[in-house]
mmCIF file of C-alpha atoms in Angstrom:
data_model
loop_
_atom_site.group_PDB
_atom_site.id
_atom_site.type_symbol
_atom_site.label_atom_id
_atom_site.label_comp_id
_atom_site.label_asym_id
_atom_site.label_seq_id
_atom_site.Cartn_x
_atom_site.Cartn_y
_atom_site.Cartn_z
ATOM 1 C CA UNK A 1 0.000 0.000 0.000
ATOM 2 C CA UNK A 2 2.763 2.438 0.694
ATOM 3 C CA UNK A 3 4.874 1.603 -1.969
ATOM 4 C CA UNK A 4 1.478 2.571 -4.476
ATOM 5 C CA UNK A 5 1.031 5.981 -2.292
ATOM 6 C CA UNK A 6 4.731 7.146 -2.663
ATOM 7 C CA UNK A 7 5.675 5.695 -6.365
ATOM 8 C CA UNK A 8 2.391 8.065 -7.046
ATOM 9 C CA UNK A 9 3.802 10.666 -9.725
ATOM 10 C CA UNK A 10 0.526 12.811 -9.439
ATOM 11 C CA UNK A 11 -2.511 13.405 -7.675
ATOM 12 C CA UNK A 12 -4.400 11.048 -10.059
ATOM 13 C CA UNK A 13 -2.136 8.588 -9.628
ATOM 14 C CA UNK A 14 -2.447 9.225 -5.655
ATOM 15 C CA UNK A 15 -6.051 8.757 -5.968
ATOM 16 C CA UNK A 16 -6.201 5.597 -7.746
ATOM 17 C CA UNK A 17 -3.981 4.015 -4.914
ATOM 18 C CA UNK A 18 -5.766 5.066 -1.855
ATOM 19 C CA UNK A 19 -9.239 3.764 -4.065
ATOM 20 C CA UNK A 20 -7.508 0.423 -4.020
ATOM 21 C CA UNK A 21 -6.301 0.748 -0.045
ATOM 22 C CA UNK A 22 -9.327 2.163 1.303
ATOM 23 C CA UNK A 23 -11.650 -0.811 -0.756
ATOM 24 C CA UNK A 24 -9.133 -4.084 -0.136
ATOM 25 C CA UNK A 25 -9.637 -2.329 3.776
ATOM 26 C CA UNK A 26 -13.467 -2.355 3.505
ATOM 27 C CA UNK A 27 -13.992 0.803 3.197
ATOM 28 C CA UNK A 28 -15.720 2.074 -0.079
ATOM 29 C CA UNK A 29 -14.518 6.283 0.210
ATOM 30 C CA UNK A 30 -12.127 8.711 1.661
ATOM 31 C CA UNK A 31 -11.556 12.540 1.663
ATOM 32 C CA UNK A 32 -7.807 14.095 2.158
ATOM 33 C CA UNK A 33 -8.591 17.864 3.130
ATOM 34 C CA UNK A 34 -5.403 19.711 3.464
ATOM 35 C CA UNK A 35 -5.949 23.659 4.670
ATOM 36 C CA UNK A 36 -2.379 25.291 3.703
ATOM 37 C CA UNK A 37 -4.458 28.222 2.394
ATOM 38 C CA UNK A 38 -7.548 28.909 4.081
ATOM 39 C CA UNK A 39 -8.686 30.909 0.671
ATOM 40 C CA UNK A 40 -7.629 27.545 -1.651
ATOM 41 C CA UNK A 41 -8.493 24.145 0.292
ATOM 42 C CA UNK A 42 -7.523 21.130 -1.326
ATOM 43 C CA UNK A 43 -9.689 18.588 -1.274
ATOM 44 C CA UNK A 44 -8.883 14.916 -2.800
ATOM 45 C CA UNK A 45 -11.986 12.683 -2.315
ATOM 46 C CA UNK A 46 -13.843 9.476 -4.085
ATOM 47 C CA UNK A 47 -16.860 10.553 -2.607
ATOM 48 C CA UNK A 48 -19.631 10.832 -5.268
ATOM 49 C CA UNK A 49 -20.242 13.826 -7.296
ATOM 50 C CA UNK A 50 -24.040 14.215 -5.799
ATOM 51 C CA UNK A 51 -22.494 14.215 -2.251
ATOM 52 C CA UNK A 52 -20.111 16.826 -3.368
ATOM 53 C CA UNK A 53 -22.818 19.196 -4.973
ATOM 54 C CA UNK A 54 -25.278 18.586 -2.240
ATOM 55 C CA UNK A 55 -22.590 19.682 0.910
ATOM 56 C CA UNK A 56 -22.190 22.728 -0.858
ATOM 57 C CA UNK A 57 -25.253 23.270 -1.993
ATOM 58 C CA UNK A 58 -26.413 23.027 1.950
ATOM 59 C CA UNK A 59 -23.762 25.049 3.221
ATOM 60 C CA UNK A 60 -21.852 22.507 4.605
ATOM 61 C CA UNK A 61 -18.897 23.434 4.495
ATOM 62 C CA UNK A 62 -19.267 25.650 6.995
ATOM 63 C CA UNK A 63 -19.645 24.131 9.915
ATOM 64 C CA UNK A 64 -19.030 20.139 8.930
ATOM 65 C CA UNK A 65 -18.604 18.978 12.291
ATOM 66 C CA UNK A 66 -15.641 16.462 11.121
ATOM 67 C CA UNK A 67 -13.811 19.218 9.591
ATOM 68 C CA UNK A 68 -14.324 21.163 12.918
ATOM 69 C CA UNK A 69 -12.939 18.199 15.006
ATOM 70 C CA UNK A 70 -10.165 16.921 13.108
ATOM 71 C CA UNK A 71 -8.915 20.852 13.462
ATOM 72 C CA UNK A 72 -9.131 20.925 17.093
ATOM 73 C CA UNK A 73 -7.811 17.555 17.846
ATOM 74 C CA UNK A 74 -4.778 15.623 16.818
ATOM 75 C CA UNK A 75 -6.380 12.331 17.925
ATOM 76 C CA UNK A 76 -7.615 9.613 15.637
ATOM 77 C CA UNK A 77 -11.737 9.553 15.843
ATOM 78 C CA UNK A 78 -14.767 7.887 14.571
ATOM 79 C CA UNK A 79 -18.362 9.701 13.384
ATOM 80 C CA UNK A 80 -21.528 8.543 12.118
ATOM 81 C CA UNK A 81 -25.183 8.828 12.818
ATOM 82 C CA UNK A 82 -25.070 6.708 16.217
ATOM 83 C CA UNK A 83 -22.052 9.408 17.632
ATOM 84 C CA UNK A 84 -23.791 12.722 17.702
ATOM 85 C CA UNK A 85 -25.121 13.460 21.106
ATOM 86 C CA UNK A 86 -28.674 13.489 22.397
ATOM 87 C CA UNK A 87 -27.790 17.848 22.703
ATOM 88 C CA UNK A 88 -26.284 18.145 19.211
ATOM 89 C CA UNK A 89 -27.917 20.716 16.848
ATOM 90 C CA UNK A 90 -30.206 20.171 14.573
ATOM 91 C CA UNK A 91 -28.282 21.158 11.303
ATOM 92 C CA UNK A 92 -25.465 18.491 12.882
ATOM 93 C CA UNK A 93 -28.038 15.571 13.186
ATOM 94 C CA UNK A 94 -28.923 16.308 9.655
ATOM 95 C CA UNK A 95 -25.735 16.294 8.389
ATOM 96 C CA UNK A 96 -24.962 12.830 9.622
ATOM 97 C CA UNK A 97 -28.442 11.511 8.357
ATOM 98 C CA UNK A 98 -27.831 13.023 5.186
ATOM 99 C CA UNK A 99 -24.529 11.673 4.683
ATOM 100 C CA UNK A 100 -25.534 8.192 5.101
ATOM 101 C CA UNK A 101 -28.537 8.863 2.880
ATOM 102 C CA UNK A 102 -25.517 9.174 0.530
ATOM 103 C CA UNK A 103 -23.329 6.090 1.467
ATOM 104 C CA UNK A 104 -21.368 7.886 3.966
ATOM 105 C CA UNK A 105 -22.914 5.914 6.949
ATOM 106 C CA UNK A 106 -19.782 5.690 9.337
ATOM 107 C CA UNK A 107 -16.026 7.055 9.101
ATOM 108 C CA UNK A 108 -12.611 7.780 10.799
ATOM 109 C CA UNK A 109 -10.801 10.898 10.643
ATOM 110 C CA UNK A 110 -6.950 10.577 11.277
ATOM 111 C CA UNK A 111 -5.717 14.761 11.487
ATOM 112 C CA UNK A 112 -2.327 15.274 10.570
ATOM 113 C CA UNK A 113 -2.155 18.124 13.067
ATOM 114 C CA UNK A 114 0.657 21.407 11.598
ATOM 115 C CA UNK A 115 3.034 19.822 9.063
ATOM 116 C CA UNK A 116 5.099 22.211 6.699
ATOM 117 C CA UNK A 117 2.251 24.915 7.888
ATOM 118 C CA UNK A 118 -0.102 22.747 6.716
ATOM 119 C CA UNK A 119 -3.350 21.508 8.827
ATOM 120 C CA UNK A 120 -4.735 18.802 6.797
ATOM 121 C CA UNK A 121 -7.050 14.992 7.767
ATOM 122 C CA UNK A 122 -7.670 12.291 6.035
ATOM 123 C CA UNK A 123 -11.458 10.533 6.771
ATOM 124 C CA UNK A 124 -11.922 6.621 4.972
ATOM 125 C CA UNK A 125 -15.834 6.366 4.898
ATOM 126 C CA UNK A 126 -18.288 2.855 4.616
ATOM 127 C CA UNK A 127 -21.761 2.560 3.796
ATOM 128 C CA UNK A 128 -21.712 -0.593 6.297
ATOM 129 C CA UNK A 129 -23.088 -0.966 9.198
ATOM 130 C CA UNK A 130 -21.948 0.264 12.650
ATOM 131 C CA UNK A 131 -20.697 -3.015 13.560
ATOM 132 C CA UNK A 132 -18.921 -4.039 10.488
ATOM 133 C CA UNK A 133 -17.498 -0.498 11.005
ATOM 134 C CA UNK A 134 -16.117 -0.616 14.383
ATOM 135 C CA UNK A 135 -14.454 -4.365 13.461
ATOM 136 C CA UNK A 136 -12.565 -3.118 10.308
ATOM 137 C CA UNK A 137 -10.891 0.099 12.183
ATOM 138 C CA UNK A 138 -10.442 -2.353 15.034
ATOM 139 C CA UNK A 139 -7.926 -4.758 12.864
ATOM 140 C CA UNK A 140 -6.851 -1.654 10.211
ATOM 141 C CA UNK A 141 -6.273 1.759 12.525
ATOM 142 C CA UNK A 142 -3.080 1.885 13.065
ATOM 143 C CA UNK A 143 -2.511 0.779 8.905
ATOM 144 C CA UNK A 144 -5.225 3.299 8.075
ATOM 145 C CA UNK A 145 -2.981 6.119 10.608
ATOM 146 C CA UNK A 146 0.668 5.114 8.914
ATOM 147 C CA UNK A 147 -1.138 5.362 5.572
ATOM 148 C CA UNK A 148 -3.046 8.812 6.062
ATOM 149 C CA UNK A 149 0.508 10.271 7.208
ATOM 150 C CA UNK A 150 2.238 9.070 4.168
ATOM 151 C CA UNK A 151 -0.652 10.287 1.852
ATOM 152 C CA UNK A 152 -0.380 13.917 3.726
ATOM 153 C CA UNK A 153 3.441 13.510 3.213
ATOM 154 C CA UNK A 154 3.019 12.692 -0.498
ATOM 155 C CA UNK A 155 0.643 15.543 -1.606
ATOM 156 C CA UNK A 156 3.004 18.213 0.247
ATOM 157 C CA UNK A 157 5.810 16.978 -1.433
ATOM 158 C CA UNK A 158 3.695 17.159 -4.714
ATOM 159 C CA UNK A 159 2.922 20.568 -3.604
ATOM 160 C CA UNK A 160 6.574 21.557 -2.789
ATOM 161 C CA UNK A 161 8.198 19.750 -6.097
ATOM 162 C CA UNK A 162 11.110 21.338 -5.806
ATOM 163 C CA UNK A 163 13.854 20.078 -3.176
ATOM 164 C CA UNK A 164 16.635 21.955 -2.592
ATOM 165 C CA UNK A 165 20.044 19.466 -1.740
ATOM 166 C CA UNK A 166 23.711 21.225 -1.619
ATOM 167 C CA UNK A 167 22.732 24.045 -4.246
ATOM 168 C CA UNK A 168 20.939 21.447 -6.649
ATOM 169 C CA UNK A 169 17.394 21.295 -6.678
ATOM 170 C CA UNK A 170 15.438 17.638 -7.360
ATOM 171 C CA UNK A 171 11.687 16.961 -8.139
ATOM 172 C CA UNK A 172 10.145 14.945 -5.265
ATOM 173 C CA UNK A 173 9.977 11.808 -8.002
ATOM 174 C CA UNK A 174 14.216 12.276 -8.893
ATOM 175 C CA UNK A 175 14.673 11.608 -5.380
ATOM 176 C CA UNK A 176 12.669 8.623 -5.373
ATOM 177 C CA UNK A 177 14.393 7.263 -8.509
ATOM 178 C CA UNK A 178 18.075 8.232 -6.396
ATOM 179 C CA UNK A 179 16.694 6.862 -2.860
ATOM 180 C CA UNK A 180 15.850 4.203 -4.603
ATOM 181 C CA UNK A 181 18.537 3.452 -6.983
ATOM 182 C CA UNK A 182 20.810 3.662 -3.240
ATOM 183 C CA UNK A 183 18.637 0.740 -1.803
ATOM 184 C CA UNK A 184 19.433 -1.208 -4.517
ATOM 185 C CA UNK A 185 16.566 -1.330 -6.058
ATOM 186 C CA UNK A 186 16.183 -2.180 -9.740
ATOM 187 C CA UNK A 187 15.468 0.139 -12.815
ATOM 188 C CA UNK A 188 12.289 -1.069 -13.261
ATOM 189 C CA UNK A 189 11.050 0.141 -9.870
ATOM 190 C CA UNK A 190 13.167 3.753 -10.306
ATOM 191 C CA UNK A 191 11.456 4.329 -13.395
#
């Protein structure tokens, strides 16, 4: 799984390997949200296009309690319909139902907390039950964690593509090729 995240030359490329992590996991979507500028979010996501319009359409965006979590906490946590307290809002019960109305019945959020001034979470989503929830991020968290960091690591670098070494500057991918090339590895992997 890591090797398909970091051999990823683009974001395309990025998102076609976490499709095939987050589905041989059990877990049929995921959203990277990355806030380097508040004015220009990025936001990678499988999630489908009706989703997407309807969030924004509703406004969202705005106060998506996940979002608002995952900012104020560096700790791994879970969300679906069955979380939100008896005292929540209205708009957040809403949200939830609405989202799994939509296939996004459960999910955890791993934050990546301030990284190259960078706040930025990755959520992997089911449209399973609670219980079949709860049992894959029981055997997969701490794969689904080292995986979300890697991603975050990945896009930055894609963001940054220019790495400056002793006066010479390398694209994130030629210093894959020579990282690799130093482990030994063949020319078939470094290319």
């Amino acid at each position: 799984y890591l090797d398909s995240i970091q051999i990823a030359g683009n974001v395309e490329q990025l998102c076609n390997a976490l499709t095939a992590v987050a589905s041989d996991l059990g877990l049929n979507c995921y959203a990277y949200l990355a806030l380097a500028d508040a004015a220009n979010p990025l936001l990678i996501s499988n999630y489908s296009p009706a989703w997407k319009a309807h969030y924004i359409a509703q406004g969202y965006h705005h106060f998506d309690p996940v979002i608002r979590k995952s900012l104020r906490s560096a700790i791994p946590f879970g969300w679906g319909p069955d979380f939100v307290k008896p005292n929540s809002p209205p708009a957040v019960r809403r949200f939830f139902s609405e989202a799994a109305d939509f296939g996004i019945c459960y999910g955890h959020t791993f934050p990546s907390g301030p990284w190259r001034s960078c706040q930025a979470a990755m959520t992997f989503a089911t449209d399973r039950r609670r219980r079949d929830y709860q049992s894959c991020i029981r055997r997969h968290a701490e794969a689904l964690q080292i995986i979300s960091l890697i991603f975050h690591a990945e896009v930055q670098s894609m963001r940054d593509p220019s790495i400056p070494i002793e006066g010479v500057s390398f694209s994130r991918r030629q210093l894959q090729c020579l990282e690799g090339a130093a482990r030994g590895k063949s020319v078939g992997y470094v290319s």
